[in-house]
Amino acid sequence: MMTERAAAIRLDQLRLTLGAMSFDFDCRFEAGAITAVVGPSGSGKSTLLNLISGFERPDSGRVLIGDQDVTALAPAGRPVSLVFQDNNLFAHLDLYTNIGLGIHPALRLTAADRQAVSLALDRVGLGGFERRLPGSLSGGERQRAAFARALVRDKPVLLLDEPFAALDPGLRAVMVELLADLHGETGATIVLVSHDPRDV
């Protein structure tokens, strides 16, 4: 599945104050590149992703994706998919429904959408798991499901918040390879944040 044309991300003199902490970002992520941001807990890595995705609004400055100023847009209006550290799957919904929500929040799916859900599950090695609940899956399988949901969203920017933190070394290597394959297929701009230099 080829995504929309990859888009550069520009954080233009962003400032955000959260309690006693102030964060300043002024940087650019190149279109179509994979960029890893590595640092200790509390250094602002997740805050960076939340600013790009719209879950946090800056006190000042701008967020530009491609040629569009998205600073005032809600998360749903931004050309971004975000894979959360805890994979953010709904425990009471099966995988098909969890992934379908990535396409349409009300699950109004066309035949092409339903096929896209099945293809995304196949692509991450979860074909046949459509009716499984997240609680019946291993940590690695849940993370693969989160990747599948990002795939069906088909956005030019993919943000990953500590995507391999809960995985053992063998599964980490498998997921890193999967991410590289997905990047090769989609050409998306990927920003990955982690506390672990092994993820680079």
mmCIF file of C-alpha atoms in Angstrom:
data_model
loop_
_atom_site.group_PDB
_atom_site.id
_atom_site.type_symbol
_atom_site.label_atom_id
_atom_site.label_comp_id
_atom_site.label_asym_id
_atom_site.label_seq_id
_atom_site.Cartn_x
_atom_site.Cartn_y
_atom_site.Cartn_z
ATOM 1 C CA MET A 1 0.000 0.000 0.000
ATOM 2 C CA MET A 2 1.562 3.268 -1.083
ATOM 3 C CA THR A 3 0.782 6.193 1.141
ATOM 4 C CA GLU A 4 0.085 9.765 0.170
ATOM 5 C CA ARG A 5 3.257 11.583 -0.859
ATOM 6 C CA ALA A 6 5.684 11.758 2.063
ATOM 7 C CA ALA A 7 5.734 15.118 3.788
ATOM 8 C CA ALA A 8 8.441 17.012 5.632
ATOM 9 C CA ILE A 9 7.703 18.108 9.203
ATOM 10 C CA ARG A 10 8.785 21.560 10.380
ATOM 11 C CA LEU A 11 8.574 22.651 13.998
ATOM 12 C CA ASP A 12 8.976 26.413 13.853
ATOM 13 C CA GLN A 13 10.043 27.904 17.203
ATOM 14 C CA LEU A 14 7.591 25.816 19.216
ATOM 15 C CA ARG A 15 7.294 26.405 22.934
ATOM 16 C CA LEU A 16 5.118 24.465 25.350
ATOM 17 C CA THR A 17 4.950 24.742 29.139
ATOM 18 C CA LEU A 18 3.598 21.775 31.096
ATOM 19 C CA GLY A 19 3.577 22.503 34.815
ATOM 20 C CA ALA A 20 7.134 23.351 35.816
ATOM 21 C CA MET A 21 8.602 22.027 32.536
ATOM 22 C CA SER A 22 9.176 24.089 29.406
ATOM 23 C CA PHE A 23 9.916 22.515 26.046
ATOM 24 C CA ASP A 24 11.340 24.276 23.001
ATOM 25 C CA PHE A 25 11.522 22.658 19.565
ATOM 26 C CA ASP A 26 12.878 24.186 16.365
ATOM 27 C CA CYS A 27 13.728 21.495 13.830
ATOM 28 C CA ARG A 28 12.870 19.776 10.571
ATOM 29 C CA PHE A 29 12.267 16.110 9.699
ATOM 30 C CA GLU A 30 12.977 15.368 6.056
ATOM 31 C CA ALA A 31 10.237 13.956 3.821
ATOM 32 C CA GLY A 32 10.446 10.190 3.428
ATOM 33 C CA ALA A 33 13.177 9.751 6.056
ATOM 34 C CA ILE A 34 13.194 7.630 9.206
ATOM 35 C CA THR A 35 14.395 9.727 12.150
ATOM 36 C CA ALA A 36 15.029 8.335 15.639
ATOM 37 C CA VAL A 37 14.906 10.670 18.635
ATOM 38 C CA VAL A 38 16.612 9.010 21.611
ATOM 39 C CA GLY A 39 16.706 10.339 25.169
ATOM 40 C CA PRO A 40 15.900 9.501 28.780
ATOM 41 C CA SER A 41 12.394 9.474 30.228
ATOM 42 C CA GLY A 42 11.091 12.979 30.861
ATOM 43 C CA SER A 43 13.251 14.599 28.183
ATOM 44 C CA GLY A 44 10.279 15.592 25.993
ATOM 45 C CA LYS A 45 10.198 12.797 23.418
ATOM 46 C CA SER A 46 6.499 11.994 23.786
ATOM 47 C CA THR A 47 5.734 15.702 24.047
ATOM 48 C CA LEU A 48 7.411 16.156 20.658
ATOM 49 C CA LEU A 49 5.131 13.541 19.088
ATOM 50 C CA ASN A 50 2.068 14.990 20.812
ATOM 51 C CA LEU A 51 2.836 18.403 19.343
ATOM 52 C CA ILE A 52 3.234 16.988 15.836
ATOM 53 C CA SER A 53 0.073 14.894 16.110
ATOM 54 C CA GLY A 54 -2.047 17.605 17.768
ATOM 55 C CA PHE A 55 -2.622 16.009 21.170
ATOM 56 C CA GLU A 56 -0.765 18.987 22.646
ATOM 57 C CA ARG A 57 -1.063 22.577 21.420
ATOM 58 C CA PRO A 58 2.008 24.828 21.645
ATOM 59 C CA ASP A 59 1.975 28.084 23.575
ATOM 60 C CA SER A 60 3.740 29.662 20.604
ATOM 61 C CA GLY A 61 5.246 28.667 17.263
ATOM 62 C CA ARG A 62 3.960 26.614 14.343
ATOM 63 C CA VAL A 63 3.732 22.983 13.216
ATOM 64 C CA LEU A 64 3.970 22.523 9.446
ATOM 65 C CA ILE A 65 3.486 19.222 7.643
ATOM 66 C CA GLY A 66 4.354 19.474 4.003
ATOM 67 C CA ASP A 67 3.183 22.923 2.947
ATOM 68 C CA GLN A 68 0.330 23.017 5.466
ATOM 69 C CA ASP A 69 0.284 24.852 8.780
ATOM 70 C CA VAL A 70 -1.512 22.324 11.012
ATOM 71 C CA THR A 71 -0.972 24.100 14.343
ATOM 72 C CA ALA A 72 -4.679 24.801 14.869
ATOM 73 C CA LEU A 73 -5.920 21.439 13.561
ATOM 74 C CA ALA A 74 -7.249 18.691 15.838
ATOM 75 C CA PRO A 75 -5.455 15.309 15.670
ATOM 76 C CA ALA A 76 -8.087 13.845 13.325
ATOM 77 C CA GLY A 77 -7.436 16.628 10.817
ATOM 78 C CA ARG A 78 -3.686 16.097 10.581
ATOM 79 C CA PRO A 79 -2.025 13.856 7.959
ATOM 80 C CA VAL A 80 -0.469 11.742 10.712
ATOM 81 C CA SER A 81 -0.717 8.236 12.179
ATOM 82 C CA LEU A 82 0.538 7.669 15.727
ATOM 83 C CA VAL A 83 1.484 4.304 17.243
ATOM 84 C CA PHE A 84 1.339 4.727 21.015
ATOM 85 C CA GLN A 85 3.690 3.082 23.479
ATOM 86 C CA ASP A 86 0.837 1.007 24.911
ATOM 87 C CA ASN A 87 -0.566 0.310 21.391
ATOM 88 C CA ASN A 88 -3.860 1.978 22.420
ATOM 89 C CA LEU A 89 -6.115 -0.928 21.377
ATOM 90 C CA PHE A 90 -9.643 -1.123 22.778
ATOM 91 C CA ALA A 91 -9.695 -4.229 24.980
ATOM 92 C CA HIS A 92 -13.401 -5.014 24.394
ATOM 93 C CA LEU A 93 -13.170 -4.815 20.582
ATOM 94 C CA ASP A 94 -11.752 -7.456 18.265
ATOM 95 C CA LEU A 95 -8.795 -6.705 16.005
ATOM 96 C CA TYR A 96 -10.938 -6.165 12.924
ATOM 97 C CA THR A 97 -12.903 -3.446 14.725
ATOM 98 C CA ASN A 98 -9.814 -1.889 16.326
ATOM 99 C CA ILE A 99 -8.128 -1.583 12.951
ATOM 100 C CA GLY A 100 -11.287 -0.502 11.126
ATOM 101 C CA LEU A 101 -11.534 2.427 13.549
ATOM 102 C CA GLY A 102 -8.301 3.689 12.000
ATOM 103 C CA ILE A 103 -10.215 4.206 8.747
ATOM 104 C CA HIS A 104 -13.527 5.492 10.077
ATOM 105 C CA PRO A 105 -14.386 6.257 13.730
ATOM 106 C CA ALA A 106 -17.997 5.152 13.174
ATOM 107 C CA LEU A 107 -16.902 1.968 11.343
ATOM 108 C CA ARG A 108 -18.730 2.938 8.159
ATOM 109 C CA LEU A 109 -16.445 0.803 6.016
ATOM 110 C CA THR A 110 -16.723 0.233 2.300
ATOM 111 C CA ALA A 111 -15.844 -3.101 0.702
ATOM 112 C CA ALA A 112 -12.440 -1.624 -0.181
ATOM 113 C CA ASP A 113 -11.963 -0.547 3.451
ATOM 114 C CA ARG A 114 -12.780 -4.049 4.717
ATOM 115 C CA GLN A 115 -10.274 -5.501 2.283
ATOM 116 C CA ALA A 116 -7.679 -2.977 3.465
ATOM 117 C CA VAL A 117 -8.166 -4.155 7.069
ATOM 118 C CA SER A 118 -7.605 -7.783 6.067
ATOM 119 C CA LEU A 119 -4.580 -6.900 3.946
ATOM 120 C CA ALA A 120 -3.032 -4.866 6.768
ATOM 121 C CA LEU A 121 -3.443 -7.772 9.188
ATOM 122 C CA ASP A 122 -1.871 -10.120 6.649
ATOM 123 C CA ARG A 123 1.001 -7.694 6.121
ATOM 124 C CA VAL A 124 1.932 -7.688 9.806
ATOM 125 C CA GLY A 125 1.560 -11.452 10.176
ATOM 126 C CA LEU A 126 -1.862 -11.449 11.850
ATOM 127 C CA GLY A 127 -4.005 -12.871 9.056
ATOM 128 C CA GLY A 128 -6.886 -14.857 10.552
ATOM 129 C CA PHE A 129 -6.772 -12.888 13.828
ATOM 130 C CA GLU A 130 -9.679 -10.582 12.918
ATOM 131 C CA ARG A 131 -11.991 -11.824 15.699
ATOM 132 C CA ARG A 132 -9.348 -12.066 18.424
ATOM 133 C CA LEU A 133 -9.503 -9.668 21.372
ATOM 134 C CA PRO A 134 -6.335 -7.746 22.317
ATOM 135 C CA GLY A 135 -6.183 -9.506 25.689
ATOM 136 C CA SER A 136 -5.693 -12.855 23.946
ATOM 137 C CA LEU A 137 -2.587 -11.611 22.111
ATOM 138 C CA SER A 138 1.058 -11.431 23.113
ATOM 139 C CA GLY A 139 2.751 -8.046 23.510
ATOM 140 C CA GLY A 140 4.364 -8.397 20.096
ATOM 141 C CA GLU A 141 1.063 -9.304 18.442
ATOM 142 C CA ARG A 142 -0.637 -6.264 19.980
ATOM 143 C CA GLN A 143 2.149 -4.050 18.672
ATOM 144 C CA ARG A 144 1.769 -5.603 15.204
ATOM 145 C CA ALA A 145 -1.949 -4.803 15.382
ATOM 146 C CA ALA A 146 -1.117 -1.185 16.181
ATOM 147 C CA PHE A 147 1.148 -1.108 13.115
ATOM 148 C CA ALA A 148 -1.714 -2.539 11.024
ATOM 149 C CA ARG A 149 -4.008 0.281 12.182
ATOM 150 C CA ALA A 150 -1.377 2.819 11.157
ATOM 151 C CA LEU A 151 -1.123 1.121 7.756
ATOM 152 C CA VAL A 152 -4.831 1.417 6.995
ATOM 153 C CA ARG A 153 -4.791 5.109 7.916
ATOM 154 C CA ASP A 154 -2.420 5.566 4.959
ATOM 155 C CA LYS A 155 -1.000 8.920 6.073
ATOM 156 C CA PRO A 156 2.258 10.512 4.866
ATOM 157 C CA VAL A 157 3.625 10.811 8.435
ATOM 158 C CA LEU A 158 4.005 7.948 10.929
ATOM 159 C CA LEU A 159 4.927 8.695 14.544
ATOM 160 C CA LEU A 160 6.082 5.895 16.861
ATOM 161 C CA ASP A 161 6.235 6.359 20.640
ATOM 162 C CA GLU A 162 8.572 3.760 22.209
ATOM 163 C CA PRO A 163 7.209 1.089 19.827
ATOM 164 C CA PHE A 164 9.568 -1.685 20.954
ATOM 165 C CA ALA A 165 9.816 -0.926 24.687
ATOM 166 C CA ALA A 166 7.915 -3.989 25.919
ATOM 167 C CA LEU A 167 9.465 -6.489 23.506
ATOM 168 C CA ASP A 168 12.188 -9.071 24.100
ATOM 169 C CA PRO A 169 15.351 -8.783 21.938
ATOM 170 C CA GLY A 170 14.240 -11.364 19.369
ATOM 171 C CA LEU A 171 10.844 -9.806 18.835
ATOM 172 C CA ARG A 172 12.393 -6.338 18.815
ATOM 173 C CA ALA A 173 14.571 -7.380 15.862
ATOM 174 C CA VAL A 174 11.510 -8.748 14.024
ATOM 175 C CA MET A 175 9.574 -5.523 14.570
ATOM 176 C CA VAL A 176 12.496 -3.339 13.477
ATOM 177 C CA GLU A 177 12.657 -5.366 10.256
ATOM 178 C CA LEU A 178 8.887 -5.033 9.800
ATOM 179 C CA LEU A 179 9.126 -1.254 10.244
ATOM 180 C CA ALA A 180 11.903 -1.087 7.637
ATOM 181 C CA ASP A 181 9.785 -3.137 5.215
ATOM 182 C CA LEU A 182 6.735 -0.938 5.778
ATOM 183 C CA HIS A 183 8.820 2.169 5.204
ATOM 184 C CA GLY A 184 10.107 0.699 1.966
ATOM 185 C CA GLU A 185 6.545 0.036 0.816
ATOM 186 C CA THR A 186 4.917 3.305 1.893
ATOM 187 C CA GLY A 187 7.732 5.867 1.736
ATOM 188 C CA ALA A 188 6.192 7.623 4.757
ATOM 189 C CA THR A 189 8.082 10.138 6.877
ATOM 190 C CA ILE A 190 8.714 8.268 10.141
ATOM 191 C CA VAL A 191 9.679 9.754 13.504
ATOM 192 C CA LEU A 192 10.459 7.190 16.211
ATOM 193 C CA VAL A 193 11.160 8.166 19.802
ATOM 194 C CA SER A 194 12.849 5.848 22.274
ATOM 195 C CA HIS A 195 14.903 5.762 25.449
ATOM 196 C CA ASP A 196 16.876 2.782 24.076
ATOM 197 C CA PRO A 197 19.809 3.317 21.663
ATOM 198 C CA ARG A 198 19.229 -0.223 20.322
ATOM 199 C CA ASP A 199 16.181 1.106 18.480
ATOM 200 C CA VAL A 200 18.326 3.352 16.286
#
